[in-house]
Coordinates of C-alpha atoms in Angstrom, one line a residue:
X1 CA -25.7 -26.6 17.3
X2 CA -25.9 -23.5 19.6
X3 CA -25.2 -20.2 18.0
X4 CA -22.3 -19.6 20.3
X5 CA -20.7 -23.0 19.6
X6 CA -21.1 -22.3 15.8
X7 CA -19.4 -18.9 16.0
X8 CA -16.2 -20.6 17.7
X9 CA -16.3 -23.3 15.0
X10 CA -16.5 -20.5 12.3
X11 CA -13.4 -18.8 14.0
X12 CA -11.5 -22.1 14.0
X13 CA -12.4 -23.0 10.4
X14 CA -11.3 -19.4 9.1
X15 CA -7.9 -19.6 11.0
X16 CA -7.2 -23.2 9.7
X17 CA -8.3 -22.3 6.1
X18 CA -5.8 -19.5 6.2
X19 CA -2.9 -21.5 7.4
X20 CA -3.7 -24.4 4.8
X21 CA -3.8 -21.6 2.1
X22 CA -0.5 -20.1 3.5
X23 CA 1.3 -23.4 3.5
X24 CA 0.1 -24.5 0.2
X25 CA -1.2 -27.7 2.1
X26 CA -0.7 -30.2 -0.6
X27 CA 2.7 -29.0 -1.5
X28 CA 3.6 -28.6 2.1
X29 CA 2.7 -32.2 2.6
X30 CA 4.8 -33.4 -0.3
X31 CA 7.6 -31.1 0.8
X32 CA 7.7 -32.6 4.3
X33 CA 7.9 -36.1 3.0
X34 CA 10.8 -34.9 1.0
X35 CA 12.6 -33.2 3.8
X36 CA 12.1 -36.4 6.0
X37 CA 13.7 -38.5 3.3
X38 CA 16.6 -36.3 2.8
X39 CA 17.1 -36.0 6.8
X40 CA 17.6 -39.9 6.8
X41 CA 20.6 -39.7 4.3
X42 CA 23.8 -40.4 6.3
X43 CA 25.6 -37.9 3.9
X44 CA 23.4 -34.9 4.9
X45 CA 25.7 -33.9 7.6
X46 CA 28.8 -33.7 5.3
X47 CA 27.6 -30.2 4.7
X48 CA 26.7 -28.9 8.2
X49 CA 25.3 -25.6 7.1
X50 CA 23.2 -27.1 4.3
X51 CA 22.0 -29.8 7.0
X52 CA 21.0 -27.2 9.6
X53 CA 19.1 -25.2 7.2
X54 CA 17.2 -28.3 6.1
X55 CA 16.4 -29.3 9.7
X56 CA 15.2 -25.6 10.4
X57 CA 12.8 -26.0 7.6
X58 CA 11.7 -29.5 8.4
X59 CA 10.9 -28.5 12.0
X60 CA 9.0 -25.3 11.1
X61 CA 6.8 -27.1 8.5
X62 CA 6.3 -30.1 10.8
X63 CA 5.1 -28.0 13.5
X64 CA 2.8 -26.0 11.4
X65 CA 1.3 -29.3 9.9
X66 CA 1.0 -31.0 13.1
X67 CA -0.8 -27.9 14.8
X68 CA -3.3 -27.8 12.0
X69 CA -4.3 -31.5 12.4
X70 CA -4.4 -31.2 16.1
X71 CA -6.8 -28.4 16.2
X72 CA -9.0 -29.8 13.5
X73 CA -9.2 -33.1 15.4
X74 CA -9.9 -31.3 18.6
X75 CA -12.7 -29.3 17.0
X76 CA -14.3 -32.3 15.4
X77 CA -14.2 -34.2 18.9
X78 CA -15.6 -31.3 20.8
X79 CA -18.5 -30.5 18.3
X80 CA -19.3 -34.5 18.6
X81 CA -19.4 -34.0 22.3
X82 CA -21.6 -30.9 22.2
X83 CA -24.1 -32.8 19.9
X84 CA -24.1 -35.7 22.2
X85 CA -24.6 -33.5 25.3
X86 CA -27.5 -31.7 23.6
X87 CA -29.1 -35.1 22.5
X88 CA -29.0 -36.4 26.1
X89 CA -29.9 -33.1 27.6
X90 CA -26.8 -32.8 29.7
X91 CA -26.6 -29.0 29.8
X92 CA -23.5 -29.0 32.1
X93 CA -21.5 -31.2 29.9
X94 CA -22.6 -29.0 26.7
X95 CA -21.5 -25.9 28.5
X96 CA -18.2 -27.3 29.4
X97 CA -17.6 -28.3 25.8
X98 CA -18.6 -24.9 24.4
X99 CA -16.1 -23.5 26.9
X100 CA -13.5 -26.0 25.6
X101 CA -14.3 -24.8 21.9
X102 CA -13.9 -21.1 23.0
X103 CA -10.4 -22.0 24.3
X104 CA -9.8 -23.8 21.2
X105 CA -10.7 -21.0 19.1
X106 CA -8.3 -18.8 20.9
X107 CA -5.5 -21.4 20.4
X108 CA -6.3 -21.6 16.7
X109 CA -5.9 -17.9 16.1
X110 CA -2.6 -17.9 17.9
X111 CA -1.3 -21.1 16.1
X112 CA -2.4 -19.3 12.8
X113 CA -0.1 -16.1 13.5
X114 CA 2.7 -18.5 14.4
X115 CA 2.3 -20.5 11.1
X116 CA 2.4 -17.2 9.2
X117 CA 5.6 -16.4 10.5
X118 CA 7.5 -18.7 8.3
X119 CA 8.8 -16.3 5.8
X120 CA 12.4 -16.4 4.7
X121 CA 13.6 -13.8 7.0
X122 CA 10.7 -13.9 9.6
X123 CA 12.9 -15.5 12.3
X124 CA 15.6 -13.0 12.1
X125 CA 16.1 -9.9 14.3
X126 CA 15.0 -6.6 12.9
X127 CA 15.8 -2.8 12.5
X128 CA 12.8 -0.4 13.1
X129 CA 13.7 3.0 11.7
X130 CA 11.4 5.9 12.6
X131 CA 11.4 9.4 10.8
X132 CA 9.7 12.5 11.6
X133 CA 7.3 14.0 8.9
X134 CA 7.1 17.7 8.0
X135 CA 5.8 19.8 11.0
X136 CA 8.5 20.5 13.2
X137 CA 8.2 19.9 16.9
X138 CA 4.8 18.3 16.6
X139 CA 6.0 15.6 14.1
X140 CA 9.4 15.1 16.0
X141 CA 7.4 14.4 19.3
X142 CA 5.3 12.0 17.5
X143 CA 8.2 10.1 16.1
X144 CA 9.7 9.6 19.6
X145 CA 6.2 8.5 20.8
X146 CA 6.3 5.9 18.0
X147 CA 9.9 4.9 19.0
X148 CA 8.8 4.4 22.5
X149 CA 5.8 2.4 21.3
X150 CA 8.1 -0.2 19.4
X151 CA 10.4 -0.4 22.4
X152 CA 7.7 -1.1 24.6
X153 CA 6.0 -3.8 22.3
X154 CA 9.6 -5.6 22.0
X155 CA 9.9 -5.6 25.8
X156 CA 6.6 -7.1 26.3
X157 CA 7.6 -10.0 24.0
X158 CA 11.0 -10.6 25.8
X159 CA 13.1 -8.7 23.1
X160 CA 16.3 -6.9 23.5
X161 CA 16.3 -3.6 22.3
X162 CA 19.3 -1.7 21.2
X163 CA 19.4 2.0 20.0
X164 CA 21.4 2.0 16.9
X165 CA 21.1 5.6 15.5
X166 CA 19.3 8.5 17.1
X167 CA 18.9 12.3 16.0
X168 CA 17.2 14.7 18.6
X169 CA 14.8 17.4 17.4
X170 CA 15.4 20.9 17.9
X171 CA 13.1 21.5 20.7
X172 CA 11.5 18.1 21.5
X173 CA 11.2 14.5 20.2
X174 CA 13.4 13.1 17.4
X175 CA 14.1 13.8 13.7
X176 CA 15.0 10.0 13.3
X177 CA 15.9 6.9 15.4
X178 CA 16.8 3.3 14.5
X179 CA 16.1 0.4 16.9
X180 CA 17.5 -3.1 16.8
X181 CA 15.0 -5.6 18.2
X182 CA 16.5 -8.9 19.1
X183 CA 14.2 -11.7 19.7
X184 CA 12.1 -14.9 18.1
X185 CA 10.4 -13.8 15.1
X186 CA 11.3 -10.2 15.5
X187 CA 11.1 -9.3 11.7
X188 CA 8.0 -11.7 11.1
X189 CA 5.9 -9.8 13.7
X190 CA 7.2 -6.1 12.9
X191 CA 7.5 -6.1 9.1
X192 CA 3.9 -5.0 8.7
X193 CA 4.4 -1.9 10.6
X194 CA 6.3 -0.1 7.6
X195 CA 4.5 2.7 6.3
X196 CA 3.2 6.2 7.4
X197 CA 1.6 6.7 11.0
X198 CA -0.8 9.6 11.7
X199 CA -1.6 11.2 15.1
X200 CA -4.5 13.7 15.8
X201 CA -4.3 15.4 19.3
X202 CA -4.6 18.8 21.2
X203 CA -1.0 20.1 20.8
X204 CA 0.9 20.3 24.0
X205 CA 3.1 22.8 22.2
X206 CA 0.1 25.0 21.1
X207 CA -0.8 27.8 23.6
X208 CA -4.3 28.1 21.8
X209 CA -4.7 24.4 22.6
X210 CA -5.7 23.7 19.0
X211 CA -5.9 20.3 17.3
X212 CA -2.9 19.1 15.3
X213 CA -2.2 16.3 12.7
X214 CA 1.2 14.9 12.7
X215 CA 2.9 12.2 10.5
X216 CA 5.9 10.0 11.0
X217 CA 7.2 7.0 9.0
X218 CA 8.3 3.7 10.0
X219 CA 10.4 1.4 7.9
X220 CA 11.3 -2.2 9.1
X221 CA 13.9 -4.5 7.7
X222 CA 15.5 -7.7 8.8
X223 CA 19.1 -8.1 10.1
X224 CA 21.1 -10.1 7.7
X225 CA 22.9 -13.2 9.2
X226 CA 25.9 -14.7 8.0
X227 CA 24.0 -17.4 5.7
X228 CA 22.8 -14.7 3.5
X229 CA 25.2 -13.4 1.0
X230 CA 24.6 -9.7 -0.1
X231 CA 27.3 -8.4 -2.4
X232 CA 27.9 -4.5 -2.3
X233 CA 30.4 -2.9 -4.8
X234 CA 32.4 -0.3 -2.7
X235 CA 32.4 1.9 -5.8
X236 CA 28.7 2.5 -5.4
X237 CA 29.0 3.9 -2.0
X238 CA 29.3 7.4 -0.6
X239 CA 30.7 7.3 2.9
X240 CA 30.4 10.5 4.9
X241 CA 31.5 11.0 8.5
X242 CA 30.2 13.7 11.1
X243 CA 30.2 14.3 14.6
X244 CA 27.7 12.4 16.6
X245 CA 25.0 14.2 18.5
X246 CA 24.6 13.1 22.3
X247 CA 23.2 14.3 25.6
X248 CA 26.2 16.2 26.5
X249 CA 28.8 15.9 29.2
X250 CA 31.1 13.1 29.2
X251 CA 29.1 11.3 26.4
X252 CA 29.4 13.8 23.8
X253 CA 31.7 12.9 21.0
X254 CA 34.6 15.2 20.0
X255 CA 35.6 13.6 16.7
X256 CA 33.9 12.8 13.6
X257 CA 33.0 9.1 14.6
X258 CA 29.4 8.9 13.1
X259 CA 29.1 7.5 9.7
X260 CA 26.6 8.0 7.0
X261 CA 26.5 5.6 3.9
X262 CA 24.6 6.2 0.6
X263 CA 24.1 3.4 -1.8
X264 CA 24.0 5.5 -4.9
X265 CA 22.1 3.0 -7.2
X266 CA 19.1 2.7 -4.8
X267 CA 19.6 5.9 -2.9
X268 CA 19.3 4.0 0.3
X269 CA 21.0 6.0 3.3
X270 CA 21.8 4.2 6.4
X271 CA 23.9 5.8 9.4
X272 CA 25.1 4.9 12.8
X273 CA 26.5 6.9 15.9
X274 CA 26.0 4.7 18.8
X275 CA 29.8 3.5 19.0
X276 CA 32.6 5.8 19.9
X277 CA 34.8 4.3 17.1
X278 CA 34.3 5.4 13.5
X279 CA 35.4 1.9 12.5
X280 CA 32.7 0.2 14.5
X281 CA 30.0 2.7 13.4
X282 CA 30.9 2.0 9.8
X283 CA 30.7 -1.8 10.4
X284 CA 27.2 -1.4 11.9
X285 CA 26.2 1.0 9.3
X286 CA 27.2 -1.6 6.5
X287 CA 25.2 -4.2 8.4
X288 CA 22.2 -2.0 8.0
X289 CA 22.8 -1.5 4.4
X290 CA 23.0 -5.1 3.6
X291 CA 19.8 -5.4 5.7
X292 CA 18.1 -2.7 3.6
X293 CA 19.1 -4.4 0.5
X294 CA 17.8 -7.7 1.5
X295 CA 14.6 -6.2 2.6
X296 CA 14.1 -4.5 -0.8
X297 CA 14.7 -7.9 -2.5
X298 CA 12.2 -9.7 -0.2
X299 CA 9.6 -6.8 -0.9
X300 CA 10.1 -7.3 -4.8
X301 CA 9.5 -11.0 -4.4
X302 CA 6.3 -10.4 -2.7
X303 CA 5.0 -7.9 -5.3
X304 CA 5.9 -10.5 -7.8
X305 CA 3.8 -13.2 -6.0
X306 CA 0.8 -10.5 -5.8
X307 CA 1.2 -10.3 -2.1
X308 CA 0.4 -7.3 0.1
X309 CA 3.8 -5.2 0.6
X310 CA 4.7 -2.2 2.6
X311 CA 6.0 0.6 0.3
X312 CA 7.9 3.5 1.4
X313 CA 6.1 6.7 0.5
X314 CA 5.6 10.4 1.2
X315 CA 5.3 11.1 5.0
X316 CA 1.8 12.7 4.8
X317 CA -1.8 12.7 4.1
X318 CA -3.1 9.9 2.0
X319 CA -0.3 7.4 2.7
X320 CA -1.0 6.4 6.2
X321 CA -1.4 2.9 7.2
X322 CA -3.0 3.7 10.8
X323 CA -4.4 6.8 12.5
X324 CA -4.1 7.4 16.3
X325 CA -6.7 10.0 17.4
X326 CA -6.2 11.1 21.2
X327 CA -8.8 14.2 21.0
X328 CA -11.7 14.8 20.9
X329 CA -12.1 11.0 21.3
X330 CA -9.9 8.0 21.7
X331 CA -9.3 5.7 18.8
X332 CA -6.7 3.9 16.9
X333 CA -7.5 2.4 13.4
X334 CA -5.6 0.4 10.9
X335 CA -6.6 1.6 7.5
X336 CA -5.5 -1.5 5.8
X337 CA -7.4 -4.2 8.0
X338 CA -9.9 -2.2 9.9
X339 CA -8.8 -3.3 13.1
X340 CA -9.5 -0.6 16.0
X341 CA -8.8 0.2 19.4
X342 CA -10.5 2.5 21.8
X343 CA -7.5 2.5 24.1
X344 CA -4.7 4.7 22.4
X345 CA -2.9 4.6 25.5
X346 CA -2.4 0.9 25.6
X347 CA -1.5 0.8 21.9
X348 CA 1.2 3.6 22.4
X349 CA 2.4 1.5 25.4
X350 CA 3.0 -1.5 23.0
X351 CA -0.3 -3.4 22.6
X352 CA 0.3 -3.9 18.9
X353 CA -0.3 -7.7 18.4
X354 CA -3.8 -7.4 17.1
X355 CA -2.8 -5.0 14.5
X356 CA 0.1 -7.0 13.4
X357 CA -1.7 -10.3 13.3
X358 CA -4.5 -8.8 11.1
X359 CA -1.9 -7.4 8.8
X360 CA -0.1 -10.7 8.6
X361 CA -3.3 -12.5 7.7
X362 CA -4.1 -9.9 5.0
X363 CA -0.7 -10.4 3.4
X364 CA -1.9 -14.1 2.8
X365 CA -5.3 -13.4 1.7
X366 CA -4.6 -10.3 -0.4
X367 CA -7.9 -9.1 0.2
X368 CA -8.2 -5.3 0.5
X369 CA -10.7 -4.0 3.2
X370 CA -12.5 -0.7 2.5
X371 CA -11.6 1.4 5.5
X372 CA -12.7 5.1 6.0
X373 CA -10.0 7.0 7.9
X374 CA -10.9 8.8 11.1
X375 CA -11.1 12.7 11.5

């Protein structure tokens, strides 16, 4: 078979092998049979909430299995057609079949990512929290660039973006900000972005035009829906109120309406100031706290299953997951997967899907990649 066609087949095979491994194929088939049998039970809908959960699981599992079988069938049919065309010397038919195989490889990669978005909370909306590292204005400006990057990424995917919390920097940028991204598989896509992000550029704030390195951290956690019960003991909370910051004028708050909640056992801190009402800000902060505690539980489960999980570390050198170099050359490099882009402007404008897809795949394989950081 032609080398070009074989390369497409290899891509398809790798994608389908990853999905089969992720699904635990034999177990998935048994589970689908079990769910089909339970779906036919006339008493199933006596408990509507349990029935809906079962049907959601069944639908997602069935879609993943059907997609694998369809792609593998189309692969085999197309390879057979190429071999037939080569045997008959029909170059036009062979070229057309190779083109179809290339399209199938692209579809296989897309279906692979979709299948990997089957975690317990992957379908949920998500919070994205950005915090500037040490370095004053430089890091605060970088944090705001990251905030915009995730907002643009979400908008590209048709998600709704809400600013939950925002703390401006002294001169420029932000000290921290929390976004809520609402859309299909928001958490599943964004969850691999947790970690430290490093920027290298000629500083616009340095009159000597020297090169600066800045750091900011990103923390992603899923919104907790009503079906997930998170118990929080009020005695383990410290609740502080303060005057919200704003752009000035009629939008500035004149009361202590902003709320900060500290969960003492875990030292998790959340805050909200986007509502004028202290009561509403407290309710939103409690939602964030439940989401953070839930994300922590999901992370522990992944660690126990020997999966690669994001961990919150110092915001500085040696802990970064991705480097963005704007000068003296143009490069974005993921230090976990090795995925690169020579168009930082596109990445900072939200072109993050290749980085996210590779990180999702790595969580399944658990294979570490030796990647050297950029200068």
